PDB file of C-alpha atoms in Angstrom:
ATOM      1  CA  MET A 201      23.937 125.985  91.884  1.00  0.00           C
ATOM      2  CA  THR A 202      26.866 124.337  89.110  1.00  0.00           C
ATOM      3  CA  ARG A 203      26.057 121.104  88.020  1.00  0.00           C
ATOM      4  CA  THR A 204      28.101 119.750  85.567  1.00  0.00           C
ATOM      5  CA  LEU A 205      28.019 116.165  82.592  1.00  0.00           C
ATOM      6  CA  ALA A 206      31.379 114.149  82.802  1.00  0.00           C
ATOM      7  CA  LEU A 207      32.608 113.607  79.639  1.00  0.00           C
ATOM      8  CA  HIS A 208      34.896 110.451  78.920  1.00  0.00           C
ATOM      9  CA  VAL A 209      35.998 109.911  75.518  1.00  0.00           C
ATOM     10  CA  VAL A 210      36.395 106.447  74.295  1.00  0.00           C
ATOM     11  CA  ARG A 211      38.879 105.270  71.418  1.00  0.00           C
ATOM     12  CA  ASP A 212      35.691 102.325  70.519  1.00  0.00           C
ATOM     13  CA  ARG A 213      32.846 101.163  71.879  1.00  0.00           C
ATOM     14  CA  ARG A 214      33.951  98.385  73.013  1.00  0.00           C
ATOM     15  CA  ALA A 215      35.672 100.581  75.721  1.00  0.00           C
ATOM     16  CA  GLY A 216      32.496 102.617  76.444  1.00  0.00           C
ATOM     17  CA  GLY A 217      30.964  99.563  77.230  1.00  0.00           C
ATOM     18  CA  SER A 218      33.093  98.485  79.568  1.00  0.00           C
ATOM     19  CA  LEU A 219      33.342 101.878  81.361  1.00  0.00           C
ATOM     20  CA  ALA A 220      29.575 101.630  81.605  1.00  0.00           C
ATOM     21  CA  ALA A 221      29.705  98.045  83.763  1.00  0.00           C
ATOM     22  CA  GLU A 222      31.976  98.807  85.605  1.00  0.00           C
ATOM     23  CA  ARG A 223      29.996 101.043  87.084  1.00  0.00           C
ATOM     24  CA  ILE A 224      26.760  98.633  87.234  1.00  0.00           C
ATOM     25  CA  ALA A 225      29.671  96.491  88.647  1.00  0.00           C
ATOM     26  CA  ALA A 226      30.595  98.159  91.620  1.00  0.00           C
ATOM     27  CA  ALA A 227      26.393  99.714  92.320  1.00  0.00           C
ATOM     28  CA  VAL A 228      25.388  95.832  92.371  1.00  0.00           C
ATOM     29  CA  ALA A 229      27.831  94.327  94.797  1.00  0.00           C
ATOM     30  CA  GLN A 230      27.328  97.828  96.933  1.00  0.00           C
ATOM     31  CA  ARG A 231      22.867  96.215  96.943  1.00  0.00           C
ATOM     32  CA  PRO A 232      22.470  93.484  95.145  1.00  0.00           C
ATOM     33  CA  ASP A 233      18.333  94.087  94.251  1.00  0.00           C
ATOM     34  CA  LEU A 234      20.064  97.688  92.401  1.00  0.00           C
ATOM     35  CA  VAL A 235      17.144  98.965  90.031  1.00  0.00           C
ATOM     36  CA  LEU A 236      19.102  99.053  87.204  1.00  0.00           C
ATOM     37  CA  GLY A 237      17.228 101.249  83.732  1.00  0.00           C
ATOM     38  CA  VAL A 238      18.028  99.519  80.111  1.00  0.00           C
ATOM     39  CA  ALA A 239      18.405 100.510  76.749  1.00  0.00           C
ATOM     40  CA  THR A 240      17.287  98.611  73.369  1.00  0.00           C
ATOM     41  CA  GLY A 241      19.802  99.155  70.194  1.00  0.00           C
ATOM     42  CA  SER A 242      23.043  98.896  68.959  1.00  0.00           C
ATOM     43  CA  THR A 243      24.269 101.715  71.117  1.00  0.00           C
ATOM     44  CA  PRO A 244      23.866 100.082  74.610  1.00  0.00           C
ATOM     45  CA  GLU A 245      24.314  96.796  73.423  1.00  0.00           C
ATOM     46  CA  PRO A 246      28.607  96.909  74.516  1.00  0.00           C
ATOM     47  CA  VAL A 247      27.421  97.666  77.812  1.00  0.00           C
ATOM     48  CA  TRP A 248      25.688  94.005  78.013  1.00  0.00           C
ATOM     49  CA  SER A 249      28.200  92.839  76.690  1.00  0.00           C
ATOM     50  CA  ALA A 250      30.731  93.212  78.913  1.00  0.00           C
ATOM     51  CA  LEU A 251      28.429  92.386  82.292  1.00  0.00           C
ATOM     52  CA  VAL A 252      28.529  89.387  81.307  1.00  0.00           C
ATOM     53  CA  GLU A 253      31.995  89.300  80.490  1.00  0.00           C
ATOM     54  CA  ARG A 254      32.675  89.747  83.808  1.00  0.00           C
ATOM     55  CA  ASP A 255      29.869  86.763  84.905  1.00  0.00           C
ATOM     56  CA  LEU A 256      28.484  88.349  88.009  1.00  0.00           C
ATOM     57  CA  ASP A 257      25.278  87.481  89.784  1.00  0.00           C
ATOM     58  CA  LEU A 258      22.535  89.825  88.712  1.00  0.00           C
ATOM     59  CA  SER A 259      20.078  87.916  89.833  1.00  0.00           C
ATOM     60  CA  ARG A 260      18.913  89.794  92.169  1.00  0.00           C
ATOM     61  CA  VAL A 261      18.810  93.120  89.499  1.00  0.00           C
ATOM     62  CA  ARG A 262      15.701  94.287  89.218  1.00  0.00           C
ATOM     63  CA  ALA A 263      15.242  96.299  85.211  1.00  0.00           C
ATOM     64  CA  PHE A 264      13.026  98.670  84.096  1.00  0.00           C
ATOM     65  CA  ALA A 265      13.158  99.366  80.091  1.00  0.00           C
ATOM     66  CA  LEU A 266      12.557 102.646  79.088  1.00  0.00           C
ATOM     67  CA  ASP A 267       9.744 102.136  76.348  1.00  0.00           C
ATOM     68  CA  GLU A 268       7.653  99.376  74.597  1.00  0.00           C
ATOM     69  CA  TYR A 269       6.093 100.056  70.399  1.00  0.00           C
ATOM     70  CA  LEU A 270       2.364  99.453  70.930  1.00  0.00           C
ATOM     71  CA  ASP A 271       1.392  98.282  66.987  1.00  0.00           C
ATOM     72  CA  ILE A 272       3.125  95.695  66.546  1.00  0.00           C
ATOM     73  CA  PRO A 273       2.150  91.546  66.292  1.00  0.00           C
ATOM     74  CA  ALA A 274       2.851  90.398  70.473  1.00  0.00           C
ATOM     75  CA  ASP A 275       4.928  87.737  69.034  1.00  0.00           C
ATOM     76  CA  HIS A 276       7.447  89.973  66.547  1.00  0.00           C
ATOM     77  CA  PRO A 277      11.373  89.833  66.904  1.00  0.00           C
ATOM     78  CA  GLU A 278      11.891  93.205  67.258  1.00  0.00           C
ATOM     79  CA  ARG A 279       9.327  93.640  70.241  1.00  0.00           C
ATOM     80  CA  TYR A 280      10.990  95.418  73.204  1.00  0.00           C
ATOM     81  CA  ALA A 281       9.932  92.799  75.784  1.00  0.00           C
ATOM     82  CA  ALA A 282      11.473  91.029  72.987  1.00  0.00           C
ATOM     83  CA  VAL A 283      14.698  91.925  72.352  1.00  0.00           C
ATOM     84  CA  VAL A 284      14.708  93.309  76.270  1.00  0.00           C
ATOM     85  CA  GLU A 285      14.833  89.150  77.139  1.00  0.00           C
ATOM     86  CA  ARG A 286      16.779  88.174  74.006  1.00  0.00           C
ATOM     87  CA  GLU A 287      20.321  90.545  74.735  1.00  0.00           C
ATOM     88  CA  ILE A 288      19.892  91.337  78.242  1.00  0.00           C
ATOM     89  CA  THR A 289      18.167  89.092  80.479  1.00  0.00           C
ATOM     90  CA  ARG A 290      19.361  85.752  79.403  1.00  0.00           C
ATOM     91  CA  PRO A 291      23.229  86.689  78.412  1.00  0.00           C
ATOM     92  CA  LEU A 292      22.988  88.870  81.670  1.00  0.00           C
ATOM     93  CA  GLY A 293      21.416  86.052  84.219  1.00  0.00           C
ATOM     94  CA  LEU A 294      18.475  88.137  84.941  1.00  0.00           C
ATOM     95  CA  ASP A 295      15.284  86.948  87.222  1.00  0.00           C
ATOM     96  CA  PRO A 296      13.064  87.436  84.005  1.00  0.00           C
ATOM     97  CA  ARG A 297       9.800  88.573  86.992  1.00  0.00           C
ATOM     98  CA  LEU A 298      12.443  90.589  88.317  1.00  0.00           C
ATOM     99  CA  VAL A 299      12.423  92.819  84.453  1.00  0.00           C
ATOM    100  CA  ARG A 300       9.631  94.758  83.374  1.00  0.00           C
ATOM    101  CA  THR A 301       8.835  97.002  80.194  1.00  0.00           C
ATOM    102  CA  PRO A 302       5.801  99.528  80.009  1.00  0.00           C
ATOM    103  CA  GLY A 303       3.135  97.701  78.687  1.00  0.00           C
ATOM    104  CA  ASP A 304       4.303  94.380  80.066  1.00  0.00           C
ATOM    105  CA  ASP A 305       0.543  94.323  81.440  1.00  0.00           C
ATOM    106  CA  GLY A 306      -1.426  95.635  79.097  1.00  0.00           C
ATOM    107  CA  ARG A 307      -1.430  98.240  76.461  1.00  0.00           C
ATOM    108  CA  ASP A 308      -5.179 100.088  77.646  1.00  0.00           C
ATOM    109  CA  GLU A 309      -4.636 103.422  78.612  1.00  0.00           C
ATOM    110  CA  GLY A 310      -3.469 103.262  81.918  1.00  0.00           C
ATOM    111  CA  ALA A 311      -0.493 100.532  81.170  1.00  0.00           C
ATOM    112  CA  PRO A 312       1.179 104.248  81.610  1.00  0.00           C
ATOM    113  CA  GLN A 313      -0.046 105.499  85.456  1.00  0.00           C
ATOM    114  CA  ARG A 314       1.014 101.436  86.184  1.00  0.00           C
ATOM    115  CA  TYR A 315       4.960 101.613  84.717  1.00  0.00           C
ATOM    116  CA  GLU A 316       5.154 104.439  86.602  1.00  0.00           C
ATOM    117  CA  ARG A 317       3.763 103.104  89.991  1.00  0.00           C
ATOM    118  CA  ALA A 318       6.164  99.279  89.642  1.00  0.00           C
ATOM    119  CA  ILE A 319       9.569 101.568  88.992  1.00  0.00           C
ATOM    120  CA  ALA A 320       7.651 104.048  92.340  1.00  0.00           C
ATOM    121  CA  GLU A 321       7.537 101.010  94.437  1.00  0.00           C
ATOM    122  CA  ALA A 322      10.713  99.298  93.171  1.00  0.00           C
ATOM    123  CA  GLY A 323      12.441 102.926  94.768  1.00  0.00           C
ATOM    124  CA  GLY A 324      13.460 103.984  92.087  1.00  0.00           C
ATOM    125  CA  VAL A 325      16.103 103.611  89.394  1.00  0.00           C
ATOM    126  CA  ASP A 326      19.539 103.354  90.840  1.00  0.00           C
ATOM    127  CA  ILE A 327      20.697 104.022  87.087  1.00  0.00           C
ATOM    128  CA  GLN A 328      19.390 104.614  83.757  1.00  0.00           C
ATOM    129  CA  VAL A 329      22.243 103.997  80.954  1.00  0.00           C
ATOM    130  CA  LEU A 330      20.468 105.581  77.998  1.00  0.00           C
ATOM    131  CA  GLY A 331      21.154 106.294  74.579  1.00  0.00           C
ATOM    132  CA  ILE A 332      20.751 109.323  71.878  1.00  0.00           C
ATOM    133  CA  GLY A 333      18.821 109.557  69.131  1.00  0.00           C
ATOM    134  CA  ARG A 334      19.879 111.714  66.261  1.00  0.00           C
ATOM    135  CA  ASN A 335      17.634 114.154  66.395  1.00  0.00           C
ATOM    136  CA  GLY A 336      17.953 114.646  70.686  1.00  0.00           C
ATOM    137  CA  HIS A 337      15.678 111.799  71.610  1.00  0.00           C
ATOM    138  CA  ILE A 338      15.833 109.716  74.881  1.00  0.00           C
ATOM    139  CA  ALA A 339      13.911 106.954  75.262  1.00  0.00           C
ATOM    140  CA  PHE A 340      10.542 108.067  72.813  1.00  0.00           C
ATOM    141  CA  ASN A 341      10.398 111.238  73.697  1.00  0.00           C
ATOM    142  CA  GLU A 342      10.889 113.182  70.228  1.00  0.00           C
ATOM    143  CA  PRO A 343      12.000 116.649  69.969  1.00  0.00           C
ATOM    144  CA  GLY A 344       9.145 118.831  71.676  1.00  0.00           C
ATOM    145  CA  SER A 345       8.565 117.338  74.427  1.00  0.00           C
ATOM    146  CA  ALA A 346       7.678 117.890  78.350  1.00  0.00           C
ATOM    147  CA  ALA A 347      10.781 118.595  80.746  1.00  0.00           C
ATOM    148  CA  SER A 348       8.759 117.113  82.853  1.00  0.00           C
ATOM    149  CA  SER A 349       7.219 114.189  81.147  1.00  0.00           C
ATOM    150  CA  ARG A 350       5.749 111.520  82.408  1.00  0.00           C
ATOM    151  CA  THR A 351       5.400 107.368  80.854  1.00  0.00           C
ATOM    152  CA  ARG A 352       2.947 107.827  78.576  1.00  0.00           C
ATOM    153  CA  ILE A 353       1.634 107.017  74.911  1.00  0.00           C
ATOM    154  CA  ALA A 354       3.024 108.555  72.089  1.00  0.00           C
ATOM    155  CA  ARG A 355       4.220 108.668  68.021  1.00  0.00           C
ATOM    156  CA  LEU A 356       7.633 108.283  66.545  1.00  0.00           C
ATOM    157  CA  SER A 357       8.924 111.094  64.636  1.00  0.00           C
ATOM    158  CA  GLU A 358       9.383 109.547  60.701  1.00  0.00           C
ATOM    159  CA  GLN A 359      13.645 110.668  61.567  1.00  0.00           C
ATOM    160  CA  THR A 360      13.423 107.575  64.501  1.00  0.00           C
ATOM    161  CA  ARG A 361      10.959 105.712  62.641  1.00  0.00           C
ATOM    162  CA  ARG A 362      13.133 105.312  59.234  1.00  0.00           C
ATOM    163  CA  ASP A 363      16.974 105.693  61.889  1.00  0.00           C
ATOM    164  CA  ASN A 364      15.728 102.203  63.681  1.00  0.00           C
ATOM    165  CA  ALA A 365      14.221 100.421  59.844  1.00  0.00           C
ATOM    166  CA  ARG A 366      17.888  98.822  60.114  1.00  0.00           C
ATOM    167  CA  PHE A 367      15.858  96.269  62.395  1.00  0.00           C
ATOM    168  CA  PHE A 368      12.329  95.572  60.366  1.00  0.00           C
ATOM    169  CA  ARG A 369      12.329  94.308  56.177  1.00  0.00           C
ATOM    170  CA  SER A 370      11.025  97.916  55.835  1.00  0.00           C
ATOM    171  CA  LEU A 371      10.204 101.393  56.366  1.00  0.00           C
ATOM    172  CA  ASP A 372       5.994 100.738  56.705  1.00  0.00           C
ATOM    173  CA  GLU A 373       7.380  97.573  58.703  1.00  0.00           C
ATOM    174  CA  VAL A 374       8.092 100.186  61.227  1.00  0.00           C
ATOM    175  CA  PRO A 375       5.585 100.989  64.601  1.00  0.00           C
ATOM    176  CA  ARG A 376       4.480 104.367  64.543  1.00  0.00           C
ATOM    177  CA  SER A 377       3.397 104.614  68.025  1.00  0.00           C
ATOM    178  CA  CYS A 378       4.845 103.073  71.974  1.00  0.00           C
ATOM    179  CA  ILE A 379       4.919 103.499  75.161  1.00  0.00           C
ATOM    180  CA  THR A 380       7.088 105.408  76.950  1.00  0.00           C
ATOM    181  CA  GLN A 381       8.893 106.764  79.516  1.00  0.00           C
ATOM    182  CA  GLY A 382       8.797 110.417  80.243  1.00  0.00           C
ATOM    183  CA  ILE A 383      12.279 113.056  80.600  1.00  0.00           C
ATOM    184  CA  GLY A 384      10.717 113.371  84.490  1.00  0.00           C
ATOM    185  CA  THR A 385      10.668 109.856  84.666  1.00  0.00           C
ATOM    186  CA  ILE A 386      13.829 109.143  83.381  1.00  0.00           C
ATOM    187  CA  LEU A 387      14.996 111.740  85.678  1.00  0.00           C
ATOM    188  CA  GLU A 388      13.718 111.012  88.719  1.00  0.00           C
ATOM    189  CA  ALA A 389      16.323 107.668  88.691  1.00  0.00           C
ATOM    190  CA  ARG A 390      19.768 108.387  90.381  1.00  0.00           C
ATOM    191  CA  SER A 391      22.377 107.690  88.358  1.00  0.00           C
ATOM    192  CA  ILE A 392      22.431 108.305  85.372  1.00  0.00           C
ATOM    193  CA  ILE A 393      24.525 106.357  81.975  1.00  0.00           C
ATOM    194  CA  LEU A 394      24.079 108.372  78.243  1.00  0.00           C
ATOM    195  CA  LEU A 395      26.118 106.055  75.414  1.00  0.00           C
ATOM    196  CA  ALA A 396      26.641 107.382  71.723  1.00  0.00           C
ATOM    197  CA  PHE A 397      29.102 106.414  69.352  1.00  0.00           C
ATOM    198  CA  GLY A 398      30.176 106.935  65.517  1.00  0.00           C
ATOM    199  CA  ALA A 399      29.891 110.152  63.913  1.00  0.00           C
ATOM    200  CA  SER A 400      25.822 109.984  63.066  1.00  0.00           C
ATOM    201  CA  LYS A 401      25.000 110.763  67.167  1.00  0.00           C
ATOM    202  CA  ALA A 402      27.794 113.930  66.798  1.00  0.00           C
ATOM    203  CA  ALA A 403      25.685 116.887  66.454  1.00  0.00           C
ATOM    204  CA  ALA A 404      23.297 115.063  68.859  1.00  0.00           C
ATOM    205  CA  ILE A 405      25.881 114.590  71.498  1.00  0.00           C
ATOM    206  CA  ALA A 406      27.144 118.417  71.432  1.00  0.00           C
ATOM    207  CA  ALA A 407      23.868 120.011  71.175  1.00  0.00           C
ATOM    208  CA  ALA A 408      22.834 118.208  74.443  1.00  0.00           C
ATOM    209  CA  VAL A 409      25.719 118.641  76.430  1.00  0.00           C
ATOM    210  CA  GLU A 410      26.655 121.822  75.536  1.00  0.00           C
ATOM    211  CA  GLY A 411      23.586 123.543  74.283  1.00  0.00           C
ATOM    212  CA  PRO A 412      21.155 125.448  75.361  1.00  0.00           C
ATOM    213  CA  VAL A 413      18.545 123.168  77.845  1.00  0.00           C
ATOM    214  CA  THR A 414      15.328 123.243  75.223  1.00  0.00           C
ATOM    215  CA  THR A 415      12.218 120.902  74.803  1.00  0.00           C
ATOM    216  CA  ASP A 416      13.885 121.007  71.349  1.00  0.00           C
ATOM    217  CA  VAL A 417      17.115 118.849  72.386  1.00  0.00           C
ATOM    218  CA  PRO A 418      15.248 116.061  75.183  1.00  0.00           C
ATOM    219  CA  ALA A 419      18.087 115.014  75.997  1.00  0.00           C
ATOM    220  CA  SER A 420      19.405 118.193  77.377  1.00  0.00           C
ATOM    221  CA  ALA A 421      17.323 118.276  79.773  1.00  0.00           C
ATOM    222  CA  LEU A 422      19.874 115.635  81.152  1.00  0.00           C
ATOM    223  CA  GLN A 423      22.206 118.728  81.817  1.00  0.00           C
ATOM    224  CA  ARG A 424      19.769 119.586  85.117  1.00  0.00           C
ATOM    225  CA  HIS A 425      20.198 116.232  86.665  1.00  0.00           C
ATOM    226  CA  PRO A 426      23.134 115.711  88.975  1.00  0.00           C
ATOM    227  CA  ASP A 427      24.409 112.750  88.077  1.00  0.00           C
ATOM    228  CA  VAL A 428      25.383 111.842  84.011  1.00  0.00           C
ATOM    229  CA  THR A 429      27.895 110.383  83.187  1.00  0.00           C
ATOM    230  CA  VAL A 430      28.527 110.415  79.526  1.00  0.00           C
ATOM    231  CA  VAL A 431      30.421 107.883  77.792  1.00  0.00           C
ATOM    232  CA  VAL A 432      31.286 108.733  74.047  1.00  0.00           C
ATOM    233  CA  ASP A 433      34.283 107.612  71.246  1.00  0.00           C
ATOM    234  CA  GLU A 434      35.648 110.193  69.165  1.00  0.00           C
ATOM    235  CA  ALA A 435      33.284 110.100  66.558  1.00  0.00           C
ATOM    236  CA  ALA A 436      30.161 111.156  68.771  1.00  0.00           C
ATOM    237  CA  ALA A 437      32.696 113.799  70.267  1.00  0.00           C
ATOM    238  CA  ALA A 438      34.088 115.522  66.723  1.00  0.00           C
ATOM    239  CA  ALA A 439      31.506 118.514  67.182  1.00  0.00           C
ATOM    240  CA  LEU A 440      32.389 119.254  71.139  1.00  0.00           C
ATOM    241  CA  GLN A 441      33.831 122.048  71.997  1.00  0.00           C
ATOM    242  CA  GLN A 442      35.213 121.178  75.500  1.00  0.00           C
ATOM    243  CA  ARG A 443      37.015 118.076  75.720  1.00  0.00           C
ATOM    244  CA  ARG A 444      37.599 117.948  79.487  1.00  0.00           C
ATOM    245  CA  PRO A 445      35.905 115.635  82.131  1.00  0.00           C
ATOM    246  CA  SER A 446      32.691 117.622  83.094  1.00  0.00           C
ATOM    247  CA  ALA A 447      32.383 119.517  79.411  1.00  0.00           C
ATOM    248  CA  ALA A 448      29.047 121.215  79.951  1.00  0.00           C
ATOM    249  CA  ALA A 449      28.460 123.601  82.830  1.00  0.00           C
ATOM    250  CA  GLU A 450      24.719 123.664  83.747  1.00  0.00           C
ATOM    251  CA  ARG A 451      22.554 127.130  81.625  1.00  0.00           C
ATOM    252  CA  ALA A 452      20.787 129.058  85.488  1.00  0.00           C
TER     253      ALA A 452
END
């Protein structure tokens, strides 16, 4: 069976955020207690902004974040629990009791398994929002991560640490370890929206969308999912060979 990634090339980040928000809003209209997979970082910010502008009642939406730093002070403003609360939960009017981040119930060795159970008990993620790293990572699944990987404690690559240094005072302050949903966990979401903006993401998008499915490019595993929407601006689409919708057929 051939599966495809639905590709949308938009004029800018704002248009991309609006497109993704439209899909989420339509799903919430059908299911007010939707389970939403939320991502942090600059890439998904236009999605949350567009949802705020729609002034929707999202108070019953349940949310699960993709990942969390481990070696970071509990009160650090870049801890993802704080970022999610500041940039997603409060602006969207989500119920904080329905929003989870990995390790929010303790950062011990059992935290990954408890997070997996929490997602399963919620009925699974309906829509997962994703960004992509320059090395093709999704969540904190760095190159080499197995497509079957589950939520786990992991190390960050130096490339990812350098990319995230802009959120910290120095590279030395960037955490080295994390709890992250695995690729296998992410692929269990019923629908996925992958966003990328800017020329720095062009090579990663081309490899993920049109290249072979390989652990060298973790995002390429999305080619094996039946419902993925890829939203990119012109700069992020620059390295793609095919620009029509449904640009990437699954390699058998």
